[in-house]
Amino acid sequence: METTEANQVEAPLSEERTALLKELYRQMLLIRRIEEASAKAYAQGKIGGFLHLGIGQESVCVGAIAALRPTDYVVATYREHGHCIAKAGGTLDVCKRVMAELFGRDTGISHGLGGSMHLFDSKHRFLGGYGIVGGHVPLAAGVAFASKYRGEPDVTLCFFGDGSVPQGAFHEGLTLAGLWKLPVVFICENNQYAMGTPLYRTLAVPDVTERASGYAVARDRFQGDDVLQVRDRIAVAVERARTEHIPTLIEVETYRFRGHSMSDPGTYRTKEEIETWKKRDAILIARQRLVRAIGEDALVSLEASIKAQVQEAVHFAEQSPPADPARIWDHIYAQPGTDPRRM
Ligand SMILES: Cc1ncc(C[n+]2csc(CCOP(=O)(O)OP(=O)(O)O)c2C)c(N)n1
Ligand SMILES: [Mg+2]
């Protein structure tokens, strides 16, 4: 047994769990560095439009997606860079294509036509990137319905923020998922704010998962500080969705360290509040745990390679041609007879 800084006794990690934690740490750090680089490029005027960063929330998408099979689906909000990268396994290729999309380049993951809020990667079954708060919740139920209808074993993960919960579309999506027993897991990334509005001003019942009984879906609620815990708890819900067709409503407590978007200085929060949450940073916690398990040296080359990959992704975006105006009407409507999952 080892002792953590909080003086809690921590069970030693097995070799397998250490390897898993190292991979999850790699993905979380890669996503953070990609987003930091995109913030820099935005400030330099190289990225336009909206840019919502998930810095501080990486453990949710990385932990949750680690519980999936590659054939499972993910649907997310406009704060979805990390989800898209994690769904593709955190490769250099996806980082390049996400960065190129933010730069509005033809090589981008949506050919530069979508930008930050509309990443889409059908190959890896990442089905967007949606800007309408709560609007994608019924879409995720529809994807899960399609899997069940076709007799396919795939599960859909639907990520949304606390601001989606009071929306009508959230209610409709959860109602149908519970009624039709769809293989879907709804994950509320409760980052305490909807833009500048704190949770207590939007939700009369602050425990999001209390709503689950109204929809006859299972529920779970936990903190996002420990990425391994996120992975393990979501894995239970994914298994339940796959084998029993019981949906789950999950709430993960997390925090974004920056403003809502690049134009938000976040002055509605105190420095003390942000600093308190930074001590719970899942990347920091994972790193401390890995240092205790395998030593700092084992992480140095990993971190250097992440830095190099991020530089390569930015370089790729800068060198790529701009989005092609001839493509502007592509992918607006489905073509009759085509399967949008294979476009
Ligand atoms: C239907 C709708 N209403 C309002 C907006 C404007 N809006 C964009 S983000 C946002 C806050 C959403 O907060 P939350 O769901 O908690 O997600 P977070 O940004 O915290 O990740 C709002 C109100 C929108 N995009 N869609
Ligand atoms: Mg929120």
GROMACS .gro file of C-alpha atoms and ligand atoms in nm:
model
  370
    1MET     CA    1   0.000   0.000   0.000
    2GLU     CA    2   0.120   0.353  -0.074
    3THR     CA    3   0.018   0.684   0.076
    4THR     CA    4  -0.113   0.964  -0.144
    5GLU     CA    5  -0.060   1.333  -0.079
    6ALA     CA    6  -0.409   1.352   0.070
    7ASN     CA    7  -0.283   1.083   0.309
    8GLN     CA    8  -0.532   0.829   0.186
    9VAL     CA    9  -0.425   0.470   0.146
   10GLU     CA   10  -0.416   0.378  -0.220
   11ALA     CA   11  -0.406   0.023  -0.352
   12PRO     CA   12  -0.105  -0.038  -0.580
   13LEU     CA   13  -0.191  -0.057  -0.948
   14SER     CA   14  -0.150  -0.387  -1.131
   15GLU     CA   15   0.071  -0.388  -1.439
   16GLU     CA   16  -0.237  -0.394  -1.661
   17ARG     CA   17  -0.404  -0.103  -1.479
   18THR     CA   18  -0.078   0.094  -1.489
   19ALA     CA   19  -0.059   0.049  -1.866
   20LEU     CA   20  -0.423   0.156  -1.898
   21LEU     CA   21  -0.369   0.463  -1.681
   22LYS     CA   22  -0.061   0.556  -1.883
   23GLU     CA   23  -0.261   0.540  -2.206
   24LEU     CA   24  -0.546   0.746  -2.058
   25TYR     CA   25  -0.294   0.999  -1.927
   26ARG     CA   26  -0.137   1.017  -2.273
   27GLN     CA   27  -0.473   1.089  -2.435
   28MET     CA   28  -0.577   1.348  -2.174
   29LEU     CA   29  -0.246   1.533  -2.202
   30LEU     CA   30  -0.251   1.518  -2.583
   31ILE     CA   31  -0.601   1.670  -2.588
   32ARG     CA   32  -0.501   1.942  -2.341
   33ARG     CA   33  -0.193   2.036  -2.541
   34ILE     CA   34  -0.391   2.038  -2.867
   35GLU     CA   35  -0.645   2.273  -2.709
   36GLU     CA   36  -0.374   2.498  -2.564
   37ALA     CA   37  -0.218   2.518  -2.910
   38SER     CA   38  -0.557   2.601  -3.062
   39ALA     CA   39  -0.610   2.880  -2.806
   40LYS     CA   40  -0.273   3.024  -2.910
   41ALA     CA   41  -0.362   3.001  -3.280
   42TYR     CA   42  -0.697   3.166  -3.209
   43ALA     CA   43  -0.523   3.456  -3.033
   44GLN     CA   44  -0.295   3.489  -3.338
   45GLY     CA   45  -0.600   3.516  -3.563
   46LYS     CA   46  -0.530   3.185  -3.735
   47ILE     CA   47  -0.854   3.028  -3.613
   48GLY     CA   48  -1.184   3.211  -3.656
   49GLY     CA   49  -1.541   3.164  -3.539
   50PHE     CA   50  -1.621   2.995  -3.213
   51LEU     CA   51  -1.377   2.792  -3.005
   52HIS     CA   52  -1.500   2.617  -2.689
   53LEU     CA   53  -1.223   2.446  -2.498
   54GLY     CA   54  -1.270   2.153  -2.261
   55ILE     CA   55  -0.950   2.219  -2.067
   56GLY     CA   56  -1.008   2.068  -1.720
   57GLN     CA   57  -1.273   1.821  -1.841
   58GLU     CA   58  -1.052   1.576  -2.034
   59SER     CA   59  -1.103   1.282  -1.796
   60VAL     CA   60  -1.471   1.259  -1.889
   61CYS     CA   61  -1.435   1.202  -2.264
   62VAL     CA   62  -1.113   1.001  -2.235
   63GLY     CA   63  -1.235   0.778  -1.950
   64ALA     CA   64  -1.580   0.724  -2.102
   65ILE     CA   65  -1.461   0.649  -2.454
   66ALA     CA   66  -1.204   0.403  -2.317
   67ALA     CA   67  -1.502   0.193  -2.207
   68LEU     CA   68  -1.624   0.156  -2.567
   69ARG     CA   69  -1.555  -0.077  -2.856
   70PRO     CA   70  -1.438   0.094  -3.177
   71THR     CA   71  -1.776   0.015  -3.337
   72ASP     CA   72  -1.974   0.205  -3.072
   73TYR     CA   73  -2.102   0.555  -3.146
   74VAL     CA   74  -2.040   0.892  -2.982
   75VAL     CA   75  -2.253   1.205  -3.013
   76ALA     CA   76  -2.136   1.524  -2.840
   77THR     CA   77  -2.179   1.899  -2.801
   78TYR     CA   78  -1.983   2.190  -2.941
   79ARG     CA   79  -1.717   2.131  -2.667
   80GLU     CA   80  -1.608   1.815  -2.843
   81HIS     CA   81  -1.245   1.833  -2.957
   82GLY     CA   82  -1.141   1.580  -2.693
   83HIS     CA   83  -1.428   1.343  -2.768
   84CYS     CA   84  -1.341   1.336  -3.137
   85ILE     CA   85  -0.971   1.279  -3.068
   86ALA     CA   86  -1.038   1.008  -2.808
   87LYS     CA   87  -1.288   0.826  -3.032
   88ALA     CA   88  -1.018   0.788  -3.296
   89GLY     CA   89  -0.773   0.657  -3.033
   90GLY     CA   90  -0.570   0.975  -2.987
   91THR     CA   91  -0.362   0.926  -3.301
   92LEU     CA   92  -0.144   1.190  -3.464
   93ASP     CA   93  -0.367   1.162  -3.771
   94VAL     CA   94  -0.685   1.266  -3.589
   95CYS     CA   95  -0.500   1.551  -3.415
   96LYS     CA   96  -0.386   1.682  -3.753
   97ARG     CA   97  -0.736   1.661  -3.898
   98VAL     CA   98  -0.898   1.825  -3.595
   99MET     CA   99  -0.643   2.108  -3.597
  100ALA     CA  100  -0.690   2.155  -3.973
  101GLU     CA  101  -1.066   2.175  -3.915
  102LEU     CA  102  -1.019   2.449  -3.655
  103PHE     CA  103  -0.804   2.634  -3.909
  104GLY     CA  104  -1.082   2.595  -4.172
  105ARG     CA  105  -0.869   2.382  -4.403
  106ASP     CA  106  -0.974   2.133  -4.670
  107THR     CA  107  -0.777   1.858  -4.491
  108GLY     CA  108  -0.991   1.909  -4.180
  109ILE     CA  109  -1.204   1.633  -4.036
  110SER     CA  110  -1.516   1.804  -4.180
  111HIS     CA  111  -1.323   1.942  -4.482
  112GLY     CA  112  -1.293   2.279  -4.307
  113LEU     CA  113  -1.666   2.345  -4.350
  114GLY     CA  114  -1.772   2.280  -3.991
  115GLY     CA  115  -1.509   2.430  -3.764
  116SER     CA  116  -1.474   2.376  -3.392
  117MET     CA  117  -1.840   2.294  -3.320
  118HIS     CA  118  -1.895   2.051  -3.606
  119LEU     CA  119  -1.628   1.787  -3.597
  120PHE     CA  120  -1.752   1.464  -3.759
  121ASP     CA  121  -1.564   1.140  -3.815
  122SER     CA  122  -1.786   0.869  -3.958
  123LYS     CA  123  -1.491   0.627  -3.993
  124HIS     CA  124  -1.453   0.618  -3.616
  125ARG     CA  125  -1.827   0.654  -3.554
  126PHE     CA  126  -1.796   0.999  -3.402
  127LEU     CA  127  -2.126   1.151  -3.517
  128GLY     CA  128  -2.068   1.519  -3.423
  129GLY     CA  129  -2.036   1.802  -3.278
  130TYR     CA  130  -2.374   1.990  -3.223
  131GLY     CA  131  -2.427   2.357  -3.143
  132ILE     CA  132  -2.788   2.348  -3.027
  133VAL     CA  133  -2.787   2.289  -2.653
  134GLY     CA  134  -2.971   1.959  -2.585
  135GLY     CA  135  -3.071   1.923  -2.950
  136HIS     CA  136  -2.848   1.620  -3.005
  137VAL     CA  137  -2.994   1.415  -2.718
  138PRO     CA  138  -3.283   1.281  -2.931
  139LEU     CA  139  -3.035   1.227  -3.217
  140ALA     CA  140  -2.835   0.997  -2.991
  141ALA     CA  141  -3.154   0.811  -2.900
  142GLY     CA  142  -3.218   0.775  -3.274
  143VAL     CA  143  -2.871   0.631  -3.336
  144ALA     CA  144  -2.927   0.381  -3.054
  145PHE     CA  145  -3.269   0.299  -3.197
  146ALA     CA  146  -3.107   0.224  -3.534
  147SER     CA  147  -2.859  -0.016  -3.370
  148LYS     CA  148  -3.136  -0.199  -3.186
  149TYR     CA  149  -3.365  -0.208  -3.491
  150ARG     CA  150  -3.089  -0.357  -3.706
  151GLY     CA  151  -2.993  -0.608  -3.439
  152GLU     CA  152  -2.642  -0.462  -3.413
  153PRO     CA  153  -2.457  -0.481  -3.079
  154ASP     CA  154  -2.337  -0.120  -3.074
  155VAL     CA  155  -2.384   0.126  -2.790
  156THR     CA  156  -2.417   0.503  -2.825
  157LEU     CA  157  -2.261   0.746  -2.578
  158CYS     CA  158  -2.425   1.088  -2.566
  159PHE     CA  159  -2.233   1.370  -2.397
  160PHE     CA  160  -2.397   1.697  -2.296
  161GLY     CA  161  -2.359   1.976  -2.042
  162ASP     CA  162  -2.563   2.064  -1.734
  163GLY     CA  163  -2.727   2.334  -1.949
  164SER     CA  164  -2.894   2.064  -2.162
  165VAL     CA  165  -3.088   1.921  -1.870
  166PRO     CA  166  -3.369   2.182  -1.855
  167GLN     CA  167  -3.417   2.164  -2.233
  168GLY     CA  168  -3.723   1.999  -2.389
  169ALA     CA  169  -3.510   1.791  -2.626
  170PHE     CA  170  -3.332   1.632  -2.330
  171HIS     CA  171  -3.667   1.522  -2.186
  172GLU     CA  172  -3.785   1.385  -2.520
  173GLY     CA  173  -3.464   1.190  -2.583
  174LEU     CA  174  -3.459   1.036  -2.235
  175THR     CA  175  -3.830   0.954  -2.253
  176LEU     CA  176  -3.792   0.753  -2.575
  177ALA     CA  177  -3.468   0.587  -2.461
  178GLY     CA  178  -3.639   0.459  -2.145
  179LEU     CA  179  -3.961   0.365  -2.322
  180TRP     CA  180  -3.795   0.177  -2.607
  181LYS     CA  181  -3.506   0.041  -2.396
  182LEU     CA  182  -3.236   0.177  -2.623
  183PRO     CA  183  -2.864   0.089  -2.597
  184VAL     CA  184  -2.752   0.440  -2.504
  185VAL     CA  185  -2.562   0.601  -2.217
  186PHE     CA  186  -2.630   0.969  -2.145
  187ILE     CA  187  -2.336   1.148  -1.985
  188CYS     CA  188  -2.388   1.489  -1.830
  189GLU     CA  189  -2.057   1.671  -1.801
  190ASN     CA  190  -2.153   1.887  -1.509
  191ASN     CA  191  -1.893   2.162  -1.523
  192GLN     CA  192  -2.097   2.378  -1.282
  193TYR     CA  193  -2.186   2.646  -1.538
  194ALA     CA  194  -2.396   2.698  -1.848
  195MET     CA  195  -2.202   2.985  -2.007
  196GLY     CA  196  -2.179   3.226  -1.708
  197THR     CA  197  -2.484   3.090  -1.525
  198PRO     CA  198  -2.413   2.869  -1.224
  199LEU     CA  199  -2.602   2.544  -1.185
  200TYR     CA  200  -2.816   2.657  -0.891
  201ARG     CA  201  -2.980   2.918  -1.114
  202THR     CA  202  -3.081   2.666  -1.382
  203LEU     CA  203  -3.171   2.345  -1.196
  204ALA     CA  204  -3.421   2.329  -0.908
  205VAL     CA  205  -3.306   1.971  -0.845
  206PRO     CA  206  -2.926   1.994  -0.868
  207ASP     CA  207  -2.869   1.617  -0.876
  208VAL     CA  208  -2.920   1.561  -1.249
  209THR     CA  209  -2.956   1.185  -1.208
  210GLU     CA  210  -3.264   1.214  -0.987
  211ARG     CA  211  -3.450   1.255  -1.315
  212ALA     CA  212  -3.364   0.898  -1.416
  213SER     CA  213  -3.657   0.739  -1.233
  214GLY     CA  214  -3.898   0.953  -1.438
  215TYR     CA  215  -3.764   0.792  -1.755
  216ALA     CA  216  -3.711   0.437  -1.622
  217VAL     CA  217  -3.338   0.453  -1.694
  218ALA     CA  218  -3.054   0.354  -1.463
  219ARG     CA  219  -2.841   0.623  -1.299
  220ASP     CA  220  -2.493   0.693  -1.166
  221ARG     CA  221  -2.314   1.000  -1.039
  222PHE     CA  222  -1.949   1.055  -0.953
  223GLN     CA  223  -1.652   1.293  -0.973
  224GLY     CA  224  -1.429   1.316  -1.278
  225ASP     CA  225  -1.102   1.354  -1.085
  226ASP     CA  226  -0.993   0.993  -1.135
  227VAL     CA  227  -0.990   0.891  -1.500
  228LEU     CA  228  -0.976   0.522  -1.412
  229GLN     CA  229  -1.292   0.558  -1.207
  230VAL     CA  230  -1.462   0.736  -1.498
  231ARG     CA  231  -1.368   0.449  -1.728
  232ASP     CA  232  -1.480   0.179  -1.485
  233ARG     CA  233  -1.816   0.335  -1.394
  234ILE     CA  234  -1.904   0.412  -1.756
  235ALA     CA  235  -1.803   0.057  -1.852
  236VAL     CA  236  -2.076  -0.077  -1.621
  237ALA     CA  237  -2.337   0.139  -1.795
  238VAL     CA  238  -2.208   0.049  -2.143
  239GLU     CA  239  -2.229  -0.322  -2.061
  240ARG     CA  240  -2.584  -0.276  -1.927
  241ALA     CA  241  -2.682  -0.094  -2.246
  242ARG     CA  242  -2.524  -0.359  -2.469
  243THR     CA  243  -2.648  -0.671  -2.299
  244GLU     CA  244  -2.975  -0.563  -2.136
  245HIS     CA  245  -3.075  -0.260  -2.345
  246ILE     CA  246  -3.109  -0.051  -2.034
  247PRO     CA  247  -3.004   0.312  -2.082
  248THR     CA  248  -2.824   0.501  -1.804
  249LEU     CA  249  -2.818   0.867  -1.709
  250ILE     CA  250  -2.477   0.954  -1.568
  251GLU     CA  251  -2.357   1.277  -1.416
  252VAL     CA  252  -1.986   1.341  -1.388
  253GLU     CA  253  -1.876   1.635  -1.178
  254THR     CA  254  -1.605   1.830  -1.357
  255TYR     CA  255  -1.486   2.186  -1.423
  256ARG     CA  256  -1.361   2.391  -1.715
  257PHE     CA  257  -1.056   2.595  -1.623
  258ARG     CA  258  -1.115   2.856  -1.892
  259GLY     CA  259  -1.414   3.064  -1.999
  260HIS     CA  260  -1.710   2.927  -2.193
  261SER     CA  261  -1.550   3.023  -2.524
  262MET     CA  262  -1.249   3.226  -2.630
  263SER     CA  263  -1.449   3.549  -2.595
  264ASP     CA  264  -1.537   3.478  -2.230
  265PRO     CA  265  -1.285   3.597  -1.968
  266GLY     CA  266  -1.487   3.404  -1.706
  267THR     CA  267  -1.509   3.691  -1.457
  268TYR     CA  268  -1.817   3.536  -1.291
  269ARG     CA  269  -1.586   3.297  -1.105
  270THR     CA  270  -1.336   3.375  -0.833
  271LYS     CA  271  -0.967   3.291  -0.865
  272GLU     CA  272  -0.999   3.086  -0.547
  273GLU     CA  273  -1.273   2.872  -0.700
  274ILE     CA  274  -1.064   2.801  -1.008
  275GLU     CA  275  -0.753   2.724  -0.801
  276THR     CA  276  -0.951   2.481  -0.583
  277TRP     CA  277  -1.065   2.290  -0.890
  278LYS     CA  278  -0.718   2.294  -1.043
  279LYS     CA  279  -0.598   2.091  -0.744
  280ARG     CA  280  -0.847   1.826  -0.859
  281ASP     CA  281  -0.713   1.826  -1.215
  282ALA     CA  282  -0.744   1.466  -1.339
  283ILE     CA  283  -0.428   1.503  -1.549
  284LEU     CA  284  -0.227   1.606  -1.244
  285ILE     CA  285  -0.377   1.327  -1.036
  286ALA     CA  286  -0.310   1.063  -1.303
  287ARG     CA  287   0.048   1.186  -1.339
  288GLN     CA  288   0.115   1.173  -0.964
  289ARG     CA  289  -0.018   0.820  -0.956
  290LEU     CA  290   0.193   0.713  -1.252
  291VAL     CA  291   0.505   0.868  -1.098
  292ARG     CA  292   0.444   0.659  -0.786
  293ALA     CA  293   0.390   0.346  -0.999
  294ILE     CA  294   0.658   0.371  -1.268
  295GLY     CA  295   0.868   0.677  -1.187
  296GLU     CA  296   0.898   1.017  -1.352
  297ASP     CA  297   1.151   0.912  -1.615
  298ALA     CA  298   0.893   0.686  -1.779
  299LEU     CA  299   0.677   0.990  -1.849
  300VAL     CA  300   0.936   1.233  -1.981
  301SER     CA  301   0.969   1.082  -2.328
  302LEU     CA  302   0.591   1.041  -2.353
  303GLU     CA  303   0.541   1.409  -2.276
  304ALA     CA  304   0.812   1.513  -2.523
  305SER     CA  305   0.648   1.308  -2.797
  306ILE     CA  306   0.310   1.471  -2.726
  307LYS     CA  307   0.470   1.812  -2.761
  308ALA     CA  308   0.621   1.714  -3.096
  309GLN     CA  309   0.291   1.572  -3.221
  310VAL     CA  310   0.103   1.889  -3.134
  311GLN     CA  311   0.362   2.096  -3.320
  312GLU     CA  312   0.323   1.865  -3.618
  313ALA     CA  313  -0.057   1.900  -3.609
  314VAL     CA  314  -0.032   2.280  -3.609
  315HIS     CA  315   0.223   2.272  -3.891
  316PHE     CA  316  -0.004   2.040  -4.094
  317ALA     CA  317  -0.299   2.279  -4.046
  318GLU     CA  318  -0.092   2.583  -4.143
  319GLN     CA  319   0.038   2.416  -4.459
  320SER     CA  320  -0.301   2.281  -4.573
  321PRO     CA  321  -0.513   2.451  -4.842
  322PRO     CA  322  -0.825   2.638  -4.732
  323ALA     CA  323  -1.170   2.479  -4.744
  324ASP     CA  324  -1.296   2.430  -5.098
  325PRO     CA  325  -1.600   2.652  -5.171
  326ALA     CA  326  -1.718   2.393  -5.428
  327ARG     CA  327  -1.794   2.160  -5.136
  328ILE     CA  328  -2.022   2.404  -4.960
  329TRP     CA  329  -2.344   2.213  -5.035
  330ASP     CA  330  -2.196   1.871  -4.959
  331HIS     CA  331  -2.339   1.677  -4.664
  332ILE     CA  332  -2.627   1.920  -4.608
  333TYR     CA  333  -2.893   1.662  -4.691
  334ALA     CA  334  -2.860   1.283  -4.706
  335GLN     CA  335  -2.862   1.140  -5.055
  336PRO     CA  336  -3.146   0.889  -5.096
  337GLY     CA  337  -3.016   0.537  -5.056
  338THR     CA  338  -2.691   0.628  -4.880
  339ASP     CA  339  -2.606   0.540  -4.522
  340PRO     CA  340  -2.489   0.861  -4.351
  341ARG     CA  341  -2.278   0.651  -4.115
  342ARG     CA  342  -2.061   0.555  -4.411
  343MET     CA  343  -2.031   0.892  -4.581
  344LIG     C1  344  -3.102   2.579  -2.766
  344LIG     C2  345  -2.986   2.671  -2.737
  344LIG     N1  346  -3.004   2.771  -2.648
  344LIG     C3  347  -2.901   2.854  -2.618
  344LIG     C4  348  -2.779   2.836  -2.678
  344LIG     C5  349  -2.663   2.929  -2.642
  344LIG     N2  350  -2.569   2.852  -2.559
  344LIG     C6  351  -2.457   2.802  -2.614
  344LIG     S1  352  -2.369   2.716  -2.502
  344LIG     C7  353  -2.478   2.747  -2.379
  344LIG     C8  354  -2.454   2.694  -2.240
  344LIG     C9  355  -2.462   2.546  -2.230
  344LIG     O1  356  -2.409   2.503  -2.109
  344LIG     P1  357  -2.385   2.352  -2.077
  344LIG     O2  358  -2.491   2.270  -2.139
  344LIG     O3  359  -2.368   2.341  -1.931
  344LIG     O4  360  -2.251   2.314  -2.153
  344LIG     P2  361  -2.104   2.371  -2.131
  344LIG     O5  362  -2.090   2.488  -2.221
  344LIG     O6  363  -2.091   2.405  -1.988
  344LIG     O7  364  -2.013   2.260  -2.173
  344LIG    C10  365  -2.583   2.824  -2.426
  344LIG    C11  366  -2.696   2.868  -2.343
  344LIG    C12  367  -2.766   2.732  -2.773
  344LIG     N3  368  -2.650   2.709  -2.835
  344LIG     N4  369  -2.870   2.649  -2.798
  345MG      MG  370  -2.199   2.336  -1.819
   0.00000   0.00000   0.00000
